[in-house]
Coordinates of C-alpha atoms in Angstrom, one line a residue:
X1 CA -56.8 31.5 -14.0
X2 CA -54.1 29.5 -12.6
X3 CA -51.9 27.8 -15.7
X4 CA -50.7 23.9 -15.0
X5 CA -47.1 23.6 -15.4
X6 CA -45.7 20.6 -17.2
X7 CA -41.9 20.8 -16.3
X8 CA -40.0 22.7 -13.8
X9 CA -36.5 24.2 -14.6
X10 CA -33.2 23.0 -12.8
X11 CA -32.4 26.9 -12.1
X12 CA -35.1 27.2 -9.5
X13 CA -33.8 24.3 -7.4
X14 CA -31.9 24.8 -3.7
X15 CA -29.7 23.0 -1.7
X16 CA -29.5 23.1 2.0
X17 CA -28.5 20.8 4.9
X18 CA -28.7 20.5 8.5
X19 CA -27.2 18.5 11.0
X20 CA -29.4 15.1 12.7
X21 CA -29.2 15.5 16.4
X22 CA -29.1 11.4 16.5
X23 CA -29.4 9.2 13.7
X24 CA -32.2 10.3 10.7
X25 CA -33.5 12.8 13.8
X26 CA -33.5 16.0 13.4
X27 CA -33.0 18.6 16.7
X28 CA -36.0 20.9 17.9
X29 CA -34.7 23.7 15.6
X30 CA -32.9 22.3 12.8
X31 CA -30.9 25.0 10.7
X32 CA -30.8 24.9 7.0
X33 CA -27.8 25.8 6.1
X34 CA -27.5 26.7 2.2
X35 CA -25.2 25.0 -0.5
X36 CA -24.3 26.5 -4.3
X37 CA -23.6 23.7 -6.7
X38 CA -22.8 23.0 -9.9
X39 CA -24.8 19.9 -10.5
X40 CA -25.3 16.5 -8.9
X41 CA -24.3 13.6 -9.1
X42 CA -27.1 10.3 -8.1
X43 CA -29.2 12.7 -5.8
X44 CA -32.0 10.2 -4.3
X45 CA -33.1 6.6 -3.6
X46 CA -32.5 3.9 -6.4
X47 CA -35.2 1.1 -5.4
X48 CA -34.3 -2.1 -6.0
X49 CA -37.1 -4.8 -7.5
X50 CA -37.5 -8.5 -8.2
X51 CA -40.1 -9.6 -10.3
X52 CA -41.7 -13.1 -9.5
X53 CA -41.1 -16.0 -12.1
X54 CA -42.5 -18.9 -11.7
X55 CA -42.9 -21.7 -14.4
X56 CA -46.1 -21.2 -16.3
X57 CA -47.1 -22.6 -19.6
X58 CA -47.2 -18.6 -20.7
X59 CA -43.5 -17.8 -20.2
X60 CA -44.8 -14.4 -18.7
X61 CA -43.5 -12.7 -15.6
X62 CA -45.4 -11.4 -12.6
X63 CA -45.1 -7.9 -11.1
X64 CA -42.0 -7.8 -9.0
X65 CA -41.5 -6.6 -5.6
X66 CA -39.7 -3.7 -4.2
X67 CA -36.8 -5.3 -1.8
X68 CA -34.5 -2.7 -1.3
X69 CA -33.4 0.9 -1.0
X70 CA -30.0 2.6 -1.4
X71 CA -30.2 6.3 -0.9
X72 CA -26.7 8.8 -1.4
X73 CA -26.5 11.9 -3.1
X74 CA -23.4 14.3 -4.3
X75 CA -22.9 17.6 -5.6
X76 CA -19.8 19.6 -7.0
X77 CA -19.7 23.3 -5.7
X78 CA -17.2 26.0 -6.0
X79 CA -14.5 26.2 -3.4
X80 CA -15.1 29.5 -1.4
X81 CA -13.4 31.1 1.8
X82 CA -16.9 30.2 4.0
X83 CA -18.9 27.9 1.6
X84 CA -17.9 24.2 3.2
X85 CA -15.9 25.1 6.4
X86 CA -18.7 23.8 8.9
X87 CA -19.7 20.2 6.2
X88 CA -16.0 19.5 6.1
X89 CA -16.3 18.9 9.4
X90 CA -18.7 15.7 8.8
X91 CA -16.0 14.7 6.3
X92 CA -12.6 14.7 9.4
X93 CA -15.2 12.9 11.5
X94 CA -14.2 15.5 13.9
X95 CA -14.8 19.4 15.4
X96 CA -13.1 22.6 14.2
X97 CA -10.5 23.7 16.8
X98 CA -11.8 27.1 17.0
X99 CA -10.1 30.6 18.0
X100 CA -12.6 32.7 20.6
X101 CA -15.4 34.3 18.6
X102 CA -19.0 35.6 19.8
X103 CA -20.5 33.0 16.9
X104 CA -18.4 29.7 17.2
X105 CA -19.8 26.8 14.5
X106 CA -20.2 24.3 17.5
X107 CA -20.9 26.5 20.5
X108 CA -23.7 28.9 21.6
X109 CA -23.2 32.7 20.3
X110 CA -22.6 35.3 22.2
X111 CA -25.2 38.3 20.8
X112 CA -23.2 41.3 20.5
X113 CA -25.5 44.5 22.1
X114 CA -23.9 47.6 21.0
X115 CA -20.9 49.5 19.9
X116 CA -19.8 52.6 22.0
X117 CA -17.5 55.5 19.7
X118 CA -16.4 57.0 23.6
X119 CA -15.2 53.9 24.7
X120 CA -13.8 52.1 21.6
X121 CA -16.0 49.3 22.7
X122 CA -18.2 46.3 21.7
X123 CA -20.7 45.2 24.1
X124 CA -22.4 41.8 25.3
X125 CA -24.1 40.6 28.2
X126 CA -21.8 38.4 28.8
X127 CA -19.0 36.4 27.7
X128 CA -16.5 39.0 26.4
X129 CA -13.7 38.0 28.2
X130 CA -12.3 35.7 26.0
X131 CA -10.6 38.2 24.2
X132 CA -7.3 39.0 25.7
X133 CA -5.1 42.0 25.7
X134 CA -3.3 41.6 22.8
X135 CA -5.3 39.5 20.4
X136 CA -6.3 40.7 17.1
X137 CA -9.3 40.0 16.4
X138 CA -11.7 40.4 13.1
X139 CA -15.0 42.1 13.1
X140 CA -17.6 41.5 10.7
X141 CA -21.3 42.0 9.7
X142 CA -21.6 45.5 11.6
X143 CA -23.6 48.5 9.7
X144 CA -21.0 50.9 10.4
X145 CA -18.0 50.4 8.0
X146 CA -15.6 51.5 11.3
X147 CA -16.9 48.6 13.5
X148 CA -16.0 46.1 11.0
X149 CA -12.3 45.1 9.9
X150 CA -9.1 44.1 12.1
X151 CA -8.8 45.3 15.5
X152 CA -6.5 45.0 18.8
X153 CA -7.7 44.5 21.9
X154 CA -6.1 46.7 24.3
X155 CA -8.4 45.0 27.4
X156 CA -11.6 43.1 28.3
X157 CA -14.2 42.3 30.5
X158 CA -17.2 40.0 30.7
X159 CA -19.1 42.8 29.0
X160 CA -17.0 44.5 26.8
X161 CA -14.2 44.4 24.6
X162 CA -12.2 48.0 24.1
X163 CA -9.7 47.8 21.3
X164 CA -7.3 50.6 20.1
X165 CA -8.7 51.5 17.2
X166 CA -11.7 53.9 16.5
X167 CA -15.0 52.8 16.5
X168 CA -18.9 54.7 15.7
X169 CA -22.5 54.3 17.5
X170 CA -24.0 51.3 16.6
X171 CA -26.7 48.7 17.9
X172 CA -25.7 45.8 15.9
X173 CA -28.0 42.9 14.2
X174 CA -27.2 39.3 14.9
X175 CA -24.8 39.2 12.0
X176 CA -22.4 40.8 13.9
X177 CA -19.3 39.1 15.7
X178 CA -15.7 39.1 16.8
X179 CA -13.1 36.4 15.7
X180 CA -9.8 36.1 17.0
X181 CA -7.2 35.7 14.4
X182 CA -3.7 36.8 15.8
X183 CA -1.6 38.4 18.3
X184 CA 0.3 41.6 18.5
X185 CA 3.5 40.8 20.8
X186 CA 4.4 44.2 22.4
X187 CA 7.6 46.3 21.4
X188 CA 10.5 43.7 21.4
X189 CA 9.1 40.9 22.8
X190 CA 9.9 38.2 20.2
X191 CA 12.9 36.9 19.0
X192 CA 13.4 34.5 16.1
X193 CA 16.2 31.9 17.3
X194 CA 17.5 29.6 15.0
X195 CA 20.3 27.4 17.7
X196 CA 18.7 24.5 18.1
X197 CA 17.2 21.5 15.4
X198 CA 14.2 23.8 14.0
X199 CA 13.8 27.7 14.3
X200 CA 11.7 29.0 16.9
X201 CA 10.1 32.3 17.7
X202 CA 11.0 32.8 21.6
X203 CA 10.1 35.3 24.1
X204 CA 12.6 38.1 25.3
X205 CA 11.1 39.9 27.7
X206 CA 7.7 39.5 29.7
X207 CA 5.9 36.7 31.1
X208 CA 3.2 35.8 27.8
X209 CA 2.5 32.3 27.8
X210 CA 2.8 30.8 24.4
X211 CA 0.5 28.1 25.0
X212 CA -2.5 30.6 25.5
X213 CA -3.1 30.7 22.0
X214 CA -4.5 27.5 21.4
X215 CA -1.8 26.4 18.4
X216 CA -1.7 22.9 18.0
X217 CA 1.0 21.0 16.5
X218 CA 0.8 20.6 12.9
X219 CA -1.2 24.1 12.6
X220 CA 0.4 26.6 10.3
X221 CA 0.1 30.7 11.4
X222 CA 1.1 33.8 9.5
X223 CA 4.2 35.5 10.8
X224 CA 4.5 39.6 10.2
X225 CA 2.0 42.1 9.6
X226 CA 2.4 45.3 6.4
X227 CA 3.8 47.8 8.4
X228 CA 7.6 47.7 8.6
X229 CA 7.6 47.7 12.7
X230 CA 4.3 44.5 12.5
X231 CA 7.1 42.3 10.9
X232 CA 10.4 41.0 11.1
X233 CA 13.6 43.0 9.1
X234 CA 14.6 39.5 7.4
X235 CA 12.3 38.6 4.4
X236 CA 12.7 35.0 5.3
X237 CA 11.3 35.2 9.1
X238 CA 8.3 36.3 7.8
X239 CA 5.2 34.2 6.5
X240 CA 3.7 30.8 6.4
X241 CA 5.0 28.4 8.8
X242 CA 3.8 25.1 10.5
X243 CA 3.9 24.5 14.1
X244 CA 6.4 21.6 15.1
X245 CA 5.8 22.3 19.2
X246 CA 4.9 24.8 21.8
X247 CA 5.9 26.1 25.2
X248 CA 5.2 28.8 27.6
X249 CA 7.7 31.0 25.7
X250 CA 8.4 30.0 22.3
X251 CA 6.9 28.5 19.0
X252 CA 9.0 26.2 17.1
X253 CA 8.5 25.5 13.2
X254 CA 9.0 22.4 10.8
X255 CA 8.1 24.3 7.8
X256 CA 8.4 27.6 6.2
X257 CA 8.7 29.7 3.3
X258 CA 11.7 30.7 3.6
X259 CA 15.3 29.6 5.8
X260 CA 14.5 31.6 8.6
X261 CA 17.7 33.3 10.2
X262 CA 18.2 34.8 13.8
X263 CA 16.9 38.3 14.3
X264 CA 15.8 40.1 17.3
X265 CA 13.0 42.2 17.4
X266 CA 13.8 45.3 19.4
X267 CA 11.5 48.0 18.9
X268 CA 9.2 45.4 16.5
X269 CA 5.1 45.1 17.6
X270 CA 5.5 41.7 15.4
X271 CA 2.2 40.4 14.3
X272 CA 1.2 36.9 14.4
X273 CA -2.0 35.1 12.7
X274 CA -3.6 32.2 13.1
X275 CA -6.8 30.8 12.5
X276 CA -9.2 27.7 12.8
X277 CA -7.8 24.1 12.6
X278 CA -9.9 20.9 11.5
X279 CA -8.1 17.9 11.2
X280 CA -8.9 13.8 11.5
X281 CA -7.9 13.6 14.8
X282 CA -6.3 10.6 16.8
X283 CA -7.9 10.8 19.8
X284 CA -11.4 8.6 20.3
X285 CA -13.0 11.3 22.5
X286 CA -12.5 13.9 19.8
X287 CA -13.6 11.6 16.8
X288 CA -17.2 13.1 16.3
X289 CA -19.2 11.1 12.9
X290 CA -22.2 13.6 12.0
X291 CA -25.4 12.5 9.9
X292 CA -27.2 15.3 7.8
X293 CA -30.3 15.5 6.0
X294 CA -29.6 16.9 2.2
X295 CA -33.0 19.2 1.4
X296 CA -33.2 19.9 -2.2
X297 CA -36.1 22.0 -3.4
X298 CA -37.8 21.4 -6.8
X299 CA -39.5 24.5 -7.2
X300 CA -43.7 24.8 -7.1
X301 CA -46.6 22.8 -7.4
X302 CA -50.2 24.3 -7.1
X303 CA -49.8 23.6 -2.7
X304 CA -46.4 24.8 -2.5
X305 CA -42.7 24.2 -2.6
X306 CA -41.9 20.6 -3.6
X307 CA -38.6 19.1 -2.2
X308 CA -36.5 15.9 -1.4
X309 CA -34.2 14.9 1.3
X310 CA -31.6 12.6 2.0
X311 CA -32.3 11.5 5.4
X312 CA -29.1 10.1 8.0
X313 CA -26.8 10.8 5.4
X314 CA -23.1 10.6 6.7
X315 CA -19.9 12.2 4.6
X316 CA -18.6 9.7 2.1
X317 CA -16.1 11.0 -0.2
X318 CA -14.5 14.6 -1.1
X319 CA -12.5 15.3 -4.1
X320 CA -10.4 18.8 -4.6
X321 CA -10.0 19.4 -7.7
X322 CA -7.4 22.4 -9.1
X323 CA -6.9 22.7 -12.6
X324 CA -4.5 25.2 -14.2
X325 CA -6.7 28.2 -16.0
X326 CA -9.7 27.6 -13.7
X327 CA -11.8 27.6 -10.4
X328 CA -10.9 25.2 -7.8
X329 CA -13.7 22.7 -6.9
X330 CA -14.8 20.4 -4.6
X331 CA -17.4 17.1 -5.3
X332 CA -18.5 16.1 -2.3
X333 CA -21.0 12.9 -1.7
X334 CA -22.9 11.1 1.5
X335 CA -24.6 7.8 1.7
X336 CA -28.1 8.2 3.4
X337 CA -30.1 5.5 5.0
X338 CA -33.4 6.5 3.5
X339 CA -34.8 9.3 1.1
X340 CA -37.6 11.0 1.3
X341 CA -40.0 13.1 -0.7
X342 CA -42.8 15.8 0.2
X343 CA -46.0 17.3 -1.8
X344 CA -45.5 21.2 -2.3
X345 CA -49.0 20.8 -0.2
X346 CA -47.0 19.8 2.8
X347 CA -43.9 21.6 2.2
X348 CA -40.2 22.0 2.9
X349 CA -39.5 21.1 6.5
X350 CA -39.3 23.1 9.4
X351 CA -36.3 25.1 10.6
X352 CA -34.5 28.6 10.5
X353 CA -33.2 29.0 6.7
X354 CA -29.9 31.4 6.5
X355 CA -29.1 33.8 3.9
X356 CA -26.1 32.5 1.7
X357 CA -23.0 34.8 3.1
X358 CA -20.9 35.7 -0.4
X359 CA -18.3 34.5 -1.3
X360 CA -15.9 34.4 -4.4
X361 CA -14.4 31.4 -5.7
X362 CA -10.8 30.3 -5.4
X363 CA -9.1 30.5 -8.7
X364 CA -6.3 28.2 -9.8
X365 CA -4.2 31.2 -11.4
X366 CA -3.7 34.2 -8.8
X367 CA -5.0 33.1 -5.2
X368 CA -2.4 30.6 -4.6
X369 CA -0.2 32.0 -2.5
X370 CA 2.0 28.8 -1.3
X371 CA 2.0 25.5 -3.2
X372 CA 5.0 23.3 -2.5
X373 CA 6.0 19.4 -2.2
X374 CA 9.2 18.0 -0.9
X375 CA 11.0 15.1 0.8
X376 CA 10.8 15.0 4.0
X377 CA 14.6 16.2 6.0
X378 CA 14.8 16.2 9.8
X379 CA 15.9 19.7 11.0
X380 CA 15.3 21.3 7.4
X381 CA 12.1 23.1 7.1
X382 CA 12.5 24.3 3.9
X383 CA 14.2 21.9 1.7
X384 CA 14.1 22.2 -2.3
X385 CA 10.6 21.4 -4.0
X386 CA 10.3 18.2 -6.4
X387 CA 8.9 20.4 -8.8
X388 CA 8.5 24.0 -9.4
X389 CA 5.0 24.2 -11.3
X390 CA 2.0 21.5 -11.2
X391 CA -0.9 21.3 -14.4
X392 CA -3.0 19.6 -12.4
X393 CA -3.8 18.5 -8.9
X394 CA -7.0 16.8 -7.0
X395 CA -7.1 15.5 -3.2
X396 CA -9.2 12.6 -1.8
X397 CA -11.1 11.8 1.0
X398 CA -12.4 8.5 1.6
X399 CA -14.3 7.3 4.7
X400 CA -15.2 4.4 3.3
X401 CA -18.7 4.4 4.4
X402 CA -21.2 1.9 3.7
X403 CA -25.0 1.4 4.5
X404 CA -26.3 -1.3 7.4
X405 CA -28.5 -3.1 5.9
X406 CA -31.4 -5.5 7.7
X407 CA -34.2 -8.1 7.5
X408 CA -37.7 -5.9 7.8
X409 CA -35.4 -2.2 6.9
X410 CA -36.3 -0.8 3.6
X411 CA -33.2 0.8 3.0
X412 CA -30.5 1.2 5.8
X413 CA -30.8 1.3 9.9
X414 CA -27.2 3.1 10.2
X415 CA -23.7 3.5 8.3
X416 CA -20.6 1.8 9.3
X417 CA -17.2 4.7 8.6
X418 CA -13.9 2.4 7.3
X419 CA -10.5 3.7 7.4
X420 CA -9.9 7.3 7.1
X421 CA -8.1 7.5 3.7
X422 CA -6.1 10.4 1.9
X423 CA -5.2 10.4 -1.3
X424 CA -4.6 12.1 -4.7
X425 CA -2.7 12.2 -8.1
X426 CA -0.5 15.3 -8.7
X427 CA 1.2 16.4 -12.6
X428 CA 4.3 18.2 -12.7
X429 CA 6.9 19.4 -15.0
X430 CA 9.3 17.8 -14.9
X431 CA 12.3 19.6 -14.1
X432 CA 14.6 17.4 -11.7
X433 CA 15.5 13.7 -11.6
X434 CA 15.0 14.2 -7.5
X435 CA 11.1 13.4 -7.8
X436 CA 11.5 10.0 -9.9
X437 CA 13.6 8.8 -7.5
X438 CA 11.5 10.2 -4.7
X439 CA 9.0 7.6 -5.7
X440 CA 11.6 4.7 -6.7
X441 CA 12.8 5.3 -3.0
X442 CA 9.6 5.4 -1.5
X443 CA 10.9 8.6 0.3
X444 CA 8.8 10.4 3.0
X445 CA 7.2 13.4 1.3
X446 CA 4.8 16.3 1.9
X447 CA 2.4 18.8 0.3
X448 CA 0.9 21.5 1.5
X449 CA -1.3 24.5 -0.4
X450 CA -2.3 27.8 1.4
X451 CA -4.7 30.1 -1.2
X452 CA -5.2 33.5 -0.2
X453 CA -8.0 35.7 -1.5
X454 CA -9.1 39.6 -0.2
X455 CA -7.5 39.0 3.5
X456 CA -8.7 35.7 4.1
X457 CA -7.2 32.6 3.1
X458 CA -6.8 28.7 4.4
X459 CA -4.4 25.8 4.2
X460 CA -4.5 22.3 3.1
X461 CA -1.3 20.1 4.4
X462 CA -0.3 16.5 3.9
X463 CA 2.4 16.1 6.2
X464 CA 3.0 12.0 5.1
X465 CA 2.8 10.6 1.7
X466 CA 3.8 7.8 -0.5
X467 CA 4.3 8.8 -4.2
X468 CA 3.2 6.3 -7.1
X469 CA 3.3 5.9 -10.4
X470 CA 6.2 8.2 -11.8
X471 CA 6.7 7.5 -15.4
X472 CA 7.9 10.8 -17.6
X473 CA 5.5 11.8 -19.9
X474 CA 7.0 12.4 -23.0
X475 CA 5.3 13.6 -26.2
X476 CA 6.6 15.7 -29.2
X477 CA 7.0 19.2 -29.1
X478 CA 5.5 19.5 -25.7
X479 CA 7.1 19.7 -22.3
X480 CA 7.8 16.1 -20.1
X481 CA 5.2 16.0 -17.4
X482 CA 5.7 14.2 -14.6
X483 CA 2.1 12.2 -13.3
X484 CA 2.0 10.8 -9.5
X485 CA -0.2 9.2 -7.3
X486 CA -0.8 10.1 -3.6
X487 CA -1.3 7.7 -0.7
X488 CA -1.1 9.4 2.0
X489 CA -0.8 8.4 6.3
X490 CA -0.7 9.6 9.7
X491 CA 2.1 11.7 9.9
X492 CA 4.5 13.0 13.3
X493 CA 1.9 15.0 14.7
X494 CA -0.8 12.4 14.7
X495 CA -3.1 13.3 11.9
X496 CA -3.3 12.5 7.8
X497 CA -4.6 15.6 6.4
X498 CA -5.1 19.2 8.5
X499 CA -7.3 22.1 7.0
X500 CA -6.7 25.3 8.6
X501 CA -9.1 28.4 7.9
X502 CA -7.7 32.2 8.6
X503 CA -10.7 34.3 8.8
X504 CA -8.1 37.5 8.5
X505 CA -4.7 37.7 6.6
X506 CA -2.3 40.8 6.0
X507 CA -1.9 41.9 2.7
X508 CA 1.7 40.5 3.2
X509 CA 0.1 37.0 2.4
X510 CA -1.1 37.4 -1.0
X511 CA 1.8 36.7 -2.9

C-alpha cells in the first residue's frame, strides 16, 4: 500500500537552469544545467489582488480579483572553480572570450575519438587544428590518469593533436576535452624589457606573433611555470600580471606582483598562462542579454516529480561576498516575466540533465593568492597597497532590470536592463593615512582578487573606482578598521569589471 505524504523535505529539492532560445522559449533541446544552493531568497510569483468594495448597507467586501503577477527568484551558492562560469555570463550581458577547447560553453564541441600511446596523440574527426605548436593545453575527463593533466603540443592537424608528453590507449567518453591554457616560448625566446612607460615581455628571436593568443587588454595571464628553466631567474618577472597592450612581438603590463626588472631569457622554455575572459563589454555587437528558465524540483507526488519554474528570467543582481574565517559566496537573483508550476503527473520538462562536475569551494583563508587595492599611478604597475589586510569584502552587480508590464499581460511581456552598475563596500585595517585621503581626494583606485585552488584559479579586477564613506572605526581595545564604499566605472580599457577563469595554473600560483 502506497502511504500519502503530508510534507516534503527542503533536502530533496534541485536547482537547474537553461538558457531561452528567444524570450520565455525554450530551444529544441534545452540543457538543464545544475545549481548547489544554500537557500533562496523569493523563489516564485507573488500575485497581486484587489478586492471589490462597493458601498453596501453591510460594510462587507467582495472577493477580489487577481490583477497582477511579479515573478523573480534568487539563491546563494558556494563560489566554486566551475559552478557559475557559464550564468555569469547572463549577469556581463555578454559571451566568454574563450581559449580553443574541443567543448567551448557557446560553440559546438568537437567529440574527441580516441587516444593513441604510439603517437602521443588525441584524435577527432575534425577540428583539431586549433591547437598550435606550442600551446599548453589541459586535458580532462579521460579514463586513463596519463591522458588527463597539462600537456604541450608539439604539432597538429585537423585530426589530431600530438603533444610531447606520454600518453596510454584510450577511446574516450564525451567528457573528455582539451583546453588551451598557455604557451611554452622555445629556449630564449622571451625577454622581459623594462625601457619604456610599462614592462613588457618582447620577443628575441623567431617570428611568433603575440597577437595569436587571443589576450585582450585588461586580461591578466600567469607568467613562469615550477621548473627553474619554465620561469624567469628574477622573483619579480614572474606571476600575475594584467595586460595593458599587445603586438606581434611583445606583451606589455599595467599591473603586477611584483616591479618587474630586465632579464633575458637565454636558455629559458618560459611558460605563459592564460585563460578565459568575460567582461561587460563596450561594443553593441558583443552585448548579448540572455533569459533563463530557473527549474526547481519539489520532490514526489503520487504521478511524479513536482517542480516550478521561472520562465524569461533575465540576470538581476550578483553579490560576492568574502568574509574572513569562511567560504566565499555568491547570491545571485533574476526577475522572470511569469512562473510556472507543473503536477508530478506531468512532470519536470524536457531536456538533457548534466551530472554536477565537483567542485570545492573557495575559502576566504588559504586560496587567495593575490588581493590588492591601490591608487591608480601612470607608468607604476605596482604601486603600495592602501591596506595590507581586509575583514571583510562583497562586490555588486546591478543591471537594473525591471519587468514590462501591459494591459491584457498577467505578469510581464519582457524586461528592460538599466545601467550596468559595479559596486561594493570593502573593511580594512587601518594602517596608513594614504587610504583616507584616497577617498577625500576622490583618487582613481583599483582592486583586483585572483584565488587559486588545486591548479586552477580565476580573477576578479576593478580597474576604476570611486571610494566612499572613510570614517576610522575606532573602538576600545580593538584595532581601527577602516570601512569604504565602492562605486565603480568604465575604466582605460573599456570595461567596469573583468572576470577571468584559468582552467590550469602552476603550482607557482598558489601562494
Amino acid at each position: 500500500m502506497a502511504c500519502t505524504s503530508q510534507k516534503i523535505d527542503s533536502n530533496v529539492t534541485g536547482l537547474r537552469y537553461a538558457e531561452e532560445e528567444c524570450l520565455k522559449e525554450l530551444p529544441l533541446a534545452p540543457v538543464w544545467h545544475p545549481l548547489e544552493p544554500n537557500g533562496y531568497n523569493d523563489f516564485g510569483g507573488q500575485v497581486t489582488t484587489i478586492a471589490r468594495n462597493p458601498i453596501n448597507p453591510s460594510r462587507q467586501r467582495k472577493k477580489g480579483v487577481i490583477t497582477d503577477l511579479d515573478a523573480s527568484g534568487g539563491f546563494g551558492q558556494d563560489l566554486t572553480q566551475t559552478g557559475l562560469t557559464r550564468l555569469l555570463q547572463g549577469f556581463f550581458f555578454a559571451d566568454i572570450r574563450e581559449k580553443a577547447t574541443t567543448a567551448p560553453t557557446n560553440g559546438a564541441a568537437i567529440p574527441l575519438t580516441g587516444v593513441v600511446a604510439a603517437d602521443s596523440e588525441y584524435e577527432a574527426a575534425a577540428g583539431l587544428a586549433i591547437f598550435g605548436a606550442g600551446s599548453l593545453i589541459f586535458a580532462s575527463g579521460f579514463d586513463q590518469a596519463a591522458n588527463n593533466g597539462l600537456k604541450q603540443v608539439s604539432g597538429s592537424t585537423a585530426t589530431a593533436v600530438t603533444v610531447n608528453e606520454t600518453l596510454v590507449d584510450e577511446t574516450p567518453t564525451a567528457a573528455a576535452k582539451l583546453q588551451t591554457v598557455g604557451y611554452q616560448f622555445a629556449s630564449g625566446v622571451v625577454n622581459i624589457n623594462v625601457s619604456g612607460s610599462y614592462p613588457r615581455l618582447v620577443r628575441a628571436t623567431g617570428a611568433l606573433d603575440f597577437t595569436t593568443f587571443g589576450l585582450v587588454p585588461g586580461e591578466w595571464v600567469f607568467i613562469g611555470g615550477d621548473a627553474a628553466a619554465t620561469r624567469f631567474t628574477t622573483a619579480g618577472n614572474n606571476g600575475f600580471a594584467r595586460v595593458r597592450q599587445v603586438g606581434v612581438d611583445f606583451i606589455e603590463f599595467d599591473k603586477t606582483g611584483a616591479t618587474m626588472a630586465a632579464e633575458t631569457g637565454t636558455s629559458k622554455t618560459i611558460r605563459l598562462f592564460f585563460g578565459n575572459v568575460l567582461k561587460n563589454e563596450r561594443q553593441a555587437n558583443l552585448i548579448k542579454r540572455r533569459s533563463y528558465q530557473l527549474e526547481r524540483t519539489l520532490g514526489q507526488d503520487a504521478d511524479g516529480t513536482m517542480s516550478e519554474y521561472l520562465v524569461g528570467a533575465v540576470a538581476s543582481e550578483l553579490s560576492l561576498q568574502v568574509r574572513q574565517a569562511d567560504k566565499v559566496t555568491v547570491d545571485l537573483s533574476f526577475i522572470a516575466t511569469d512562473n510556472e508550476q507543473r503536477p508530478g503527473l506531468q512532470g519536470p520538462k524536457a531536456g538533457a540533465r548534466p551530472d554536477l562536475i565537483e567542485s570545492p569551494a573557495f575559502n576566504t583563508s588559504s586560496d587567495f593568492s593575490r588581493i590588492k587595492m591601490h591608487v591608480l599611478a601612470a607608468g607604476n604597475t605596482n604601486p603600495n597597497p592602501l591596506f595590507a589586510f581586509l575583514t571583510e569584502l562583497t562586490l555588486t552587480i546591478n543591471n537594473n532590470v525591471q519587468p514590462n508590464k501591459a494591459i491584457a499581460v498577467l505578469g510581464a511581456f519582457d524586461v528592460s536592463a538599466g545601467t550596468f552598475q559595479v559596486g561594493g563596500n570593502v573593511t580594512a585595517y587601518f594602517a596608513d593615512i594614504a587610504a583616507v585621503q584616497a577617498v577625500r581626494n576622490n583618487a582613481d583606485v583599483t582592486l583586483d582578487f585572483a584565488l587559486v585552488k588545486n591548479n586552477a584559479g580565476m580573477v576578479w579586477d576593478i580597474p576604476l573606482i570611486a571610494l566612499g564613506e572613510g570614517r576610522l572605526n575606532v573602538e576600545q581595545d580593538q584595532p581601527i578598521t577602516l570601512p569604504l564604499s565602492m562605486e565603480a566605472a568604465e575604466g582605460g580599457a573599456g570595461h567596469t569589471l573583468l572576470f577571468n577563469e584559468f582552467p590550469y595554473l602552476p603550482n607557482a600560483a598558489d601562494v
